[in-house]
């Protein structure tokens, strides 16, 4: 009888130990969802309890006065039930430190109490006490699982609740069997077969409860993997959406920039083309009236050729800039550049009564692309003309100065107009900037682009006497 009982305990201990080692091995390789330490400790104490109890049965002499190892084994059984209860409680809320201390003190009191029962109590009393404590802990576990199942659908928690309920029924059956016993048990052979059957059945259901907890952990891992997969897919979708949005914004920005650039180029070309159109109309009128003389014809054609050449230079300059062609430069007098620009702007300066003052050092030479720097100076002078055209200043004035500085030449274009507001200065050299009330052609963005192609720099500063001043540096 003793050997058979011990064998039952050792077999159950071996099954639970295999479950424990399998879980521990998987635990080390699992990063998403870690198993509860309460559950692992409960399984460990259960394996120890079964092993110690099985060994104690083999060495048991007098069942009325068992050895101390039975106190150890029963303490391990209670500890296993307590940790399993803590696991069930942790499903709903965090176990506090005070609760852990309270259960630790309770285990110490149990050891003392069971030692007294081991020395002075009977087999029936000890078994009823153990079954009663286990029943209380089972009720606690069942209530905690039921509360968790109200908020989480889990087949494994349902199996755990069923297994624990059956454990409770077997524990209560043990109490009932012993309460109905008519004699005192003094030998192992006197233990009723029904009591042995209910005890082993209770331990089997306890093993099934651990398997159900393992299944619940696997369930959580599966859910976590699915959630991780869904989150990864969402992240990929968001990254794809972000990339699509960025491409759309870049495309929209490019479209807006292209539109602004096209409008600016059209405005820039409109000046020579508009002048050509007026000259052609004037020539047609004179031809219709028969008043065209050789000198007038020569003057109009020369003007038309000049306007046509100016438009061609603008297109050629823009083509070389935006095609990022290699810069071709020549060493030229800066006075020649100013003279070519003055031939274009002089009529407008005279019509608006704007005085142009030149202060250029003698023999001021620059190594530049002639047409591109002409475009820069033309833009700067036109900007100054536009700033002064709406002003009521009696003496409107534009000043151009040029001088040698270390490592290059510094040019200044200033006017005595209203100047630029702080808001206009913040994005003065941007492509979409409109720093003044009227359009600025290709604007200062093109000026900066050309100057940077030459390795120089351009900047704005407020003029001491009022107005705006643009500084231009070109390296030697």
Coordinates of C-alpha atoms in Angstrom, one line a residue:
X1 CA 0.0 0.0 0.0
X2 CA 2.8 2.4 1.0
X3 CA 4.7 1.7 -2.2
X4 CA 1.7 2.2 -4.4
X5 CA 0.8 5.5 -2.7
X6 CA 4.4 6.8 -3.0
X7 CA 4.4 5.8 -6.6
X8 CA 1.3 7.9 -7.3
X9 CA 3.0 10.9 -5.7
X10 CA 6.3 10.4 -7.6
X11 CA 4.5 10.1 -10.9
X12 CA 2.5 13.3 -10.4
X13 CA 5.7 15.0 -9.2
X14 CA 7.5 13.8 -12.4
X15 CA 4.7 15.2 -14.6
X16 CA 4.7 18.5 -12.9
X17 CA 8.5 18.7 -13.0
X18 CA 8.4 18.1 -16.7
X19 CA 5.9 20.9 -17.1
X20 CA 8.1 23.2 -15.0
X21 CA 11.3 22.5 -16.9
X22 CA 9.5 22.9 -20.3
X23 CA 8.1 26.2 -19.2
X24 CA 11.4 27.4 -17.9
X25 CA 13.2 26.5 -21.1
X26 CA 10.5 28.4 -23.1
X27 CA 10.6 31.2 -20.6
X28 CA 14.3 31.9 -21.5
X29 CA 13.5 32.2 -25.2
X30 CA 10.3 34.3 -24.8
X31 CA 10.5 38.1 -24.8
X32 CA 6.9 39.1 -25.6
X33 CA 5.0 37.7 -22.6
X34 CA 6.8 36.4 -19.5
X35 CA 5.0 33.8 -17.3
X36 CA 3.9 34.9 -13.9
X37 CA 6.4 34.3 -11.1
X38 CA 3.5 33.3 -8.8
X39 CA 2.5 30.5 -11.1
X40 CA 6.1 29.2 -11.5
X41 CA 6.7 29.3 -7.7
X42 CA 3.4 27.5 -7.2
X43 CA 4.4 24.7 -9.6
X44 CA 7.9 24.5 -8.0
X45 CA 6.5 24.1 -4.5
X46 CA 3.9 21.6 -5.7
X47 CA 6.7 19.4 -7.3
X48 CA 8.7 19.7 -4.0
X49 CA 5.6 18.8 -1.9
X50 CA 4.8 15.7 -4.0
X51 CA 8.4 14.5 -3.9
X52 CA 8.8 15.0 -0.2
X53 CA 5.4 13.5 0.6
X54 CA 6.1 10.4 -1.6
X55 CA 9.5 9.9 0.1
X56 CA 7.8 10.4 3.5
X57 CA 5.3 7.6 2.8
X58 CA 8.1 5.1 2.0
X59 CA 9.8 5.8 5.4
X60 CA 6.6 6.2 7.4
X61 CA 6.4 3.9 10.5
X62 CA 3.6 5.1 12.7
X63 CA 0.9 7.1 10.9
X64 CA -0.2 8.6 14.2
X65 CA 3.3 10.1 14.7
X66 CA 4.7 11.0 11.2
X67 CA 8.2 12.5 10.8
X68 CA 9.0 16.2 10.3
X69 CA 9.2 15.7 6.6
X70 CA 5.4 15.6 6.5
X71 CA 5.3 19.1 8.0
X72 CA 7.6 20.2 5.3
X73 CA 5.6 18.5 2.6
X74 CA 2.3 19.9 3.8
X75 CA 3.8 23.4 4.1
X76 CA 4.9 23.1 0.5
X77 CA 1.4 22.1 -0.5
X78 CA -0.1 25.1 1.2
X79 CA 2.6 27.4 -0.3
X80 CA 1.8 26.0 -3.8
X81 CA -2.0 26.7 -3.2
X82 CA -1.2 30.3 -1.9
X83 CA 1.0 31.1 -4.9
X84 CA -1.6 29.8 -7.3
X85 CA -4.2 32.0 -5.5
X86 CA -1.8 35.0 -5.9
X87 CA -1.6 34.2 -9.6
X88 CA -5.3 34.3 -9.9
X89 CA -5.5 37.5 -8.0
X90 CA -2.8 39.1 -10.1
X91 CA -5.1 38.6 -13.1
X92 CA -7.3 41.4 -11.8
X93 CA -5.0 43.6 -9.8
X94 CA -1.4 43.9 -8.6
X95 CA -0.5 42.0 -5.5
X96 CA 0.7 44.4 -2.8
X97 CA 3.8 44.1 -0.7
X98 CA 1.7 44.0 2.4
X99 CA -0.3 41.0 1.1
X100 CA 2.9 39.1 0.3
X101 CA 4.2 39.8 3.8
X102 CA 0.9 38.7 5.3
X103 CA 0.9 35.3 3.4
X104 CA 4.6 34.8 4.5
X105 CA 3.6 35.2 8.1
X106 CA 0.6 32.9 7.6
X107 CA 2.9 30.2 6.2
X108 CA 5.2 30.5 9.3
X109 CA 2.1 30.2 11.6
X110 CA 1.0 27.2 9.6
X111 CA 4.4 25.4 10.2
X112 CA 4.1 26.0 13.9
X113 CA 0.5 24.9 14.0
X114 CA 1.1 21.8 11.9
X115 CA 4.0 20.8 14.1
X116 CA 1.7 20.8 17.1
X117 CA -0.8 18.7 15.1
X118 CA 1.9 16.3 14.0
X119 CA 2.9 15.6 17.6
X120 CA -0.4 15.7 19.3
X121 CA -3.1 15.3 16.7
X122 CA -4.6 12.3 14.8
X123 CA -4.4 11.5 11.1
X124 CA -8.0 12.5 10.7
X125 CA -7.5 15.9 12.3
X126 CA -4.4 16.7 10.2
X127 CA -6.2 15.7 7.0
X128 CA -9.3 17.6 7.7
X129 CA -7.2 20.8 8.6
X130 CA -5.3 20.5 5.3
X131 CA -8.4 19.9 3.3
X132 CA -10.2 22.8 4.9
X133 CA -7.3 25.2 4.3
X134 CA -7.1 24.0 0.7
X135 CA -10.8 24.4 0.2
X136 CA -10.6 28.1 1.4
X137 CA -7.8 28.8 -1.0
X138 CA -9.7 27.0 -3.9
X139 CA -12.7 29.2 -3.3
X140 CA -10.5 32.3 -3.4
X141 CA -9.0 31.1 -6.7
X142 CA -12.4 30.4 -8.2
X143 CA -13.7 33.8 -7.3
X144 CA -10.6 35.6 -8.8
X145 CA -10.9 33.6 -12.0
X146 CA -14.6 34.3 -12.3
X147 CA -13.9 38.0 -12.0
X148 CA -11.2 37.9 -14.7
X149 CA -13.4 35.9 -17.0
X150 CA -16.1 38.7 -16.8
X151 CA -13.6 41.0 -18.7
X152 CA -11.7 38.5 -20.8
X153 CA -12.8 35.6 -22.9
X154 CA -10.4 32.8 -22.5
X155 CA -11.0 29.0 -22.9
X156 CA -8.0 28.2 -20.7
X157 CA -9.3 30.3 -17.8
X158 CA -12.5 28.4 -18.1
X159 CA -10.7 25.1 -17.9
X160 CA -8.7 26.4 -14.9
X161 CA -12.0 27.4 -13.2
X162 CA -13.4 24.0 -13.8
X163 CA -10.3 22.1 -12.6
X164 CA -10.1 24.2 -9.4
X165 CA -13.8 23.6 -8.8
X166 CA -13.3 19.9 -9.0
X167 CA -10.3 20.2 -6.7
X168 CA -12.6 21.9 -4.2
X169 CA -15.2 19.1 -4.5
X170 CA -12.6 16.4 -3.9
X171 CA -11.2 18.3 -0.9
X172 CA -14.7 18.6 0.6
X173 CA -15.2 14.9 -0.1
X174 CA -12.1 14.0 1.9
X175 CA -13.5 16.0 4.8
X176 CA -16.8 14.2 4.5
X177 CA -15.2 10.7 4.2
X178 CA -13.1 11.3 7.4
X179 CA -16.1 12.8 9.3
X180 CA -18.1 9.7 8.5
X181 CA -15.3 7.4 9.6
X182 CA -16.3 5.3 12.7
X183 CA -12.7 4.4 13.8
X184 CA -9.3 6.0 14.3
X185 CA -6.8 5.3 11.5
X186 CA -3.5 4.1 13.0
X187 CA -1.9 2.4 10.0
X188 CA -1.5 3.1 6.3
X189 CA -3.4 0.0 5.4
X190 CA -6.4 1.3 7.3
X191 CA -6.8 4.3 5.1
X192 CA -10.1 3.9 3.2
X193 CA -9.7 3.3 -0.6
X194 CA -12.2 6.0 -1.3
X195 CA -10.1 8.5 0.6
X196 CA -7.0 7.5 -1.3
X197 CA -9.0 7.8 -4.6
X198 CA -10.3 11.3 -3.8
X199 CA -6.8 12.4 -2.6
X200 CA -5.1 11.2 -5.8
X201 CA -7.9 12.7 -7.9
X202 CA -7.5 16.0 -6.2
X203 CA -3.8 16.0 -7.0
X204 CA -4.5 15.0 -10.6
X205 CA -6.9 17.9 -11.0
X206 CA -4.2 20.1 -9.4
X207 CA -1.9 19.0 -12.2
X208 CA -4.6 19.8 -14.8
X209 CA -5.0 23.3 -13.3
X210 CA -1.2 23.9 -13.9
X211 CA -1.6 22.7 -17.5
X212 CA -4.6 25.1 -17.9
X213 CA -2.4 28.0 -16.6
X214 CA 0.3 27.0 -19.1
X215 CA -2.3 27.0 -21.8
X216 CA -3.5 30.5 -20.7
X217 CA 0.1 31.7 -21.0
X218 CA 0.4 30.2 -24.5
X219 CA -2.9 31.9 -25.3
X220 CA -1.5 35.3 -24.2
X221 CA 1.7 34.7 -26.3
X222 CA -0.4 33.9 -29.4
X223 CA -2.5 37.0 -28.8
X224 CA 0.6 39.1 -28.3
X225 CA 2.1 37.7 -31.5
X226 CA -1.0 38.6 -33.4
X227 CA -1.1 42.1 -31.9
X228 CA 2.6 42.5 -32.7
X229 CA 2.0 41.4 -36.3
X230 CA -1.0 43.8 -36.6
X231 CA 1.0 46.7 -35.1
X232 CA 4.0 45.9 -37.4
X233 CA 1.6 45.9 -40.4
X234 CA 0.1 49.2 -39.2
X235 CA 3.5 50.7 -38.8
X236 CA 4.4 49.6 -42.3
X237 CA 1.1 51.1 -43.6
X238 CA 1.8 54.3 -41.7
X239 CA 5.4 54.5 -43.1
X240 CA 4.0 53.8 -46.6
X241 CA 1.4 56.5 -46.1
X242 CA 4.0 58.9 -44.8
X243 CA 6.2 58.2 -47.8
X244 CA 3.2 58.7 -50.1
X245 CA 2.4 62.0 -48.3
X246 CA 5.9 63.2 -48.5
X247 CA 6.0 62.4 -52.3
X248 CA 2.7 64.2 -52.7
X249 CA 4.0 67.2 -50.8
X250 CA 7.2 67.3 -52.8
X251 CA 5.2 67.0 -56.0
X252 CA 2.8 69.8 -54.9
X253 CA 5.7 71.9 -53.8
X254 CA 7.5 71.3 -57.1
X255 CA 4.3 72.2 -58.9
X256 CA 3.9 75.4 -56.9
X257 CA 7.6 76.3 -57.3
X258 CA 7.4 75.6 -61.0
X259 CA 4.3 77.8 -61.3
X260 CA 5.9 80.6 -59.4
X261 CA 9.1 80.3 -61.5
X262 CA 7.1 80.2 -64.7
X263 CA 5.3 83.3 -63.7
X264 CA 8.5 85.0 -62.8
X265 CA 10.2 84.1 -66.1
X266 CA 7.1 85.3 -68.0
X267 CA 7.3 88.6 -66.1
X268 CA 11.0 88.9 -66.8
X269 CA 10.6 88.2 -70.6
X270 CA 7.6 90.4 -70.7
X271 CA 9.8 93.5 -70.5
X272 CA 11.8 93.0 -73.7
X273 CA 8.9 91.4 -75.5
X274 CA 6.6 94.2 -74.5
X275 CA 9.1 96.8 -75.7
X276 CA 9.4 94.9 -79.0
X277 CA 5.7 94.8 -79.4
X278 CA 5.4 98.5 -78.9
X279 CA 8.2 99.2 -81.4
X280 CA 6.6 96.9 -84.0
X281 CA 3.2 98.7 -83.6
X282 CA 5.0 102.0 -83.9
X283 CA 6.8 100.8 -87.0
X284 CA 3.5 99.5 -88.5
X285 CA 1.8 102.8 -87.9
X286 CA 4.6 104.8 -89.6
X287 CA 4.6 102.4 -92.5
X288 CA 0.8 102.9 -92.9
X289 CA 1.3 106.6 -92.8
X290 CA 4.2 106.5 -95.2
X291 CA 6.4 108.5 -92.7
X292 CA 9.3 106.0 -92.3
X293 CA 12.6 107.5 -93.1
X294 CA 15.9 105.6 -93.0
X295 CA 17.1 107.1 -89.7
X296 CA 13.9 106.2 -87.9
X297 CA 13.8 102.8 -89.5
X298 CA 17.4 102.2 -88.4
X299 CA 16.6 103.3 -84.8
X300 CA 13.5 101.1 -84.5
X301 CA 15.3 98.0 -85.9
X302 CA 18.3 98.6 -83.6
X303 CA 15.9 98.8 -80.6
X304 CA 14.1 95.6 -81.7
X305 CA 17.4 93.8 -82.1
X306 CA 18.5 94.9 -78.7
X307 CA 15.2 93.8 -77.1
X308 CA 15.4 90.5 -78.9
X309 CA 19.0 90.0 -77.8
X310 CA 18.0 90.8 -74.2
X311 CA 15.2 88.2 -74.3
X312 CA 17.7 85.6 -75.7
X313 CA 20.2 86.4 -73.0
X314 CA 17.6 85.9 -70.3
X315 CA 16.6 82.5 -71.7
X316 CA 20.2 81.5 -72.2
X317 CA 21.1 82.5 -68.7
X318 CA 18.2 80.7 -67.2
X319 CA 18.9 77.6 -69.2
X320 CA 22.5 77.4 -68.1
X321 CA 21.4 78.0 -64.4
X322 CA 18.7 75.4 -64.2
X323 CA 20.4 72.9 -66.4
X324 CA 23.4 73.3 -63.9
X325 CA 25.7 73.8 -66.8
X326 CA 29.4 74.5 -66.2
X327 CA 29.9 78.2 -65.5
X328 CA 31.7 80.1 -68.3
X329 CA 33.3 83.3 -67.1
X330 CA 35.5 86.1 -68.5
X331 CA 37.4 88.9 -67.0
X332 CA 35.5 92.1 -67.8
X333 CA 35.3 95.6 -66.5
X334 CA 32.3 96.0 -64.2
X335 CA 31.6 99.4 -65.9
X336 CA 30.8 97.6 -69.1
X337 CA 28.2 95.5 -67.3
X338 CA 26.6 98.6 -65.7
X339 CA 26.6 100.4 -69.1
X340 CA 24.7 97.5 -70.7
X341 CA 22.2 97.5 -67.9
X342 CA 21.8 101.3 -68.0
X343 CA 20.9 101.1 -71.7
X344 CA 17.9 99.0 -70.6
X345 CA 16.8 100.9 -67.5
X346 CA 17.6 104.5 -68.5
X347 CA 14.2 105.2 -70.2
X348 CA 12.3 104.0 -67.0
X349 CA 14.6 106.0 -64.7
X350 CA 14.0 109.1 -66.7
X351 CA 10.2 108.6 -66.9
X352 CA 10.1 108.2 -63.1
X353 CA 12.5 111.0 -62.4
X354 CA 15.0 108.7 -60.6
X355 CA 18.6 109.8 -60.3
X356 CA 21.2 107.1 -60.7
X357 CA 24.6 107.7 -59.0
X358 CA 27.6 105.6 -59.9
X359 CA 30.7 105.3 -57.6
X360 CA 33.0 102.7 -59.1
X361 CA 36.7 102.4 -58.5
X362 CA 38.9 102.9 -61.5
X363 CA 39.5 99.8 -63.6
X364 CA 37.2 97.6 -61.5
X365 CA 37.6 94.2 -63.0
X366 CA 35.5 91.0 -62.3
X367 CA 35.7 87.4 -63.5
X368 CA 32.1 86.5 -64.2
X369 CA 29.6 85.3 -66.7
X370 CA 28.6 88.5 -68.4
X371 CA 24.9 87.8 -69.1
X372 CA 24.2 86.3 -65.6
X373 CA 25.7 89.2 -63.7
X374 CA 23.9 91.6 -66.0
X375 CA 20.7 89.8 -65.0
X376 CA 21.6 90.2 -61.3
X377 CA 22.3 94.0 -61.6
X378 CA 19.2 94.4 -63.7
X379 CA 17.0 92.7 -61.1
X380 CA 18.5 94.8 -58.3
X381 CA 18.0 98.1 -60.2
X382 CA 14.5 97.2 -61.2
X383 CA 13.6 96.3 -57.6
X384 CA 14.9 99.7 -56.5
X385 CA 12.9 101.4 -59.3
X386 CA 9.8 99.6 -58.2
X387 CA 10.4 100.6 -54.6
X388 CA 10.7 104.3 -55.6
X389 CA 8.0 104.4 -58.2
X390 CA 5.1 104.7 -55.7
X391 CA 6.9 107.1 -53.4
X392 CA 6.3 110.8 -53.2
X393 CA 9.9 111.6 -52.4
X394 CA 11.0 114.8 -54.2
X395 CA 14.5 113.5 -55.0
X396 CA 14.5 109.8 -55.8
X397 CA 17.9 108.3 -55.9
X398 CA 19.6 105.0 -56.6
X399 CA 23.3 104.6 -55.9
X400 CA 25.6 101.9 -57.2
X401 CA 29.1 101.6 -55.7
X402 CA 31.9 99.1 -56.5
X403 CA 35.2 98.7 -54.8
X404 CA 38.0 96.2 -54.3
X405 CA 38.0 94.2 -51.0
X406 CA 40.3 91.4 -49.8
X407 CA 39.8 88.4 -52.1
X408 CA 37.3 90.0 -54.5
X409 CA 35.0 92.9 -55.4
X410 CA 32.1 94.3 -53.4
X411 CA 29.1 95.9 -55.1
X412 CA 26.3 97.9 -53.5
X413 CA 22.9 98.8 -54.9
X414 CA 20.9 101.1 -52.6
X415 CA 17.8 103.4 -52.8
X416 CA 16.2 106.0 -50.6
X417 CA 12.8 104.3 -50.7
X418 CA 10.7 102.9 -47.8
X419 CA 12.9 99.9 -47.2
X420 CA 11.8 96.4 -46.3
X421 CA 9.7 95.4 -43.4
X422 CA 11.0 92.7 -40.9
X423 CA 8.4 90.3 -42.3
X424 CA 9.7 90.7 -45.8
X425 CA 13.3 90.3 -44.8
X426 CA 12.7 86.9 -43.1
X427 CA 12.3 85.1 -46.5
X428 CA 13.8 87.7 -48.8
X429 CA 15.8 85.3 -50.9
X430 CA 13.2 82.5 -51.1
X431 CA 11.7 81.4 -54.5
X432 CA 8.1 82.2 -53.4
X433 CA 9.0 85.4 -51.6
X434 CA 7.2 88.6 -52.5
X435 CA 9.1 91.0 -50.3
X436 CA 7.5 94.1 -51.8
X437 CA 4.1 95.0 -52.9
X438 CA 4.8 94.6 -56.5
X439 CA 6.3 91.6 -58.3
X440 CA 10.1 91.3 -58.3
X441 CA 10.6 89.3 -61.5
X442 CA 12.7 86.2 -60.8
X443 CA 13.4 88.0 -57.6
X444 CA 16.3 87.9 -55.2
X445 CA 16.2 84.1 -55.2
X446 CA 17.6 84.1 -58.8
X447 CA 20.1 86.7 -57.8
X448 CA 21.4 84.6 -54.9
X449 CA 21.4 81.5 -57.2
X450 CA 23.6 83.3 -59.8
X451 CA 25.9 84.8 -57.2
X452 CA 26.4 81.5 -55.4
X453 CA 27.2 79.9 -58.8
X454 CA 30.1 82.4 -59.0
X455 CA 31.2 81.5 -55.5
X456 CA 30.1 84.8 -54.0
X457 CA 27.3 85.9 -51.7
X458 CA 24.5 88.5 -51.5
X459 CA 22.8 90.0 -48.5
X460 CA 20.5 92.9 -47.5
X461 CA 21.0 95.6 -45.0
X462 CA 19.0 98.7 -43.9
X463 CA 20.4 101.9 -45.3
X464 CA 21.5 104.4 -42.7
X465 CA 19.5 107.2 -44.2
X466 CA 16.5 105.1 -44.9
X467 CA 15.7 102.7 -47.8
X468 CA 17.2 99.4 -48.7
X469 CA 20.7 98.3 -49.6
X470 CA 21.8 95.1 -51.2
X471 CA 25.4 94.0 -51.0
X472 CA 27.1 91.7 -53.5
X473 CA 30.5 90.0 -53.1
X474 CA 32.2 88.4 -56.1
X475 CA 35.5 86.6 -55.5
X476 CA 38.5 87.4 -57.6

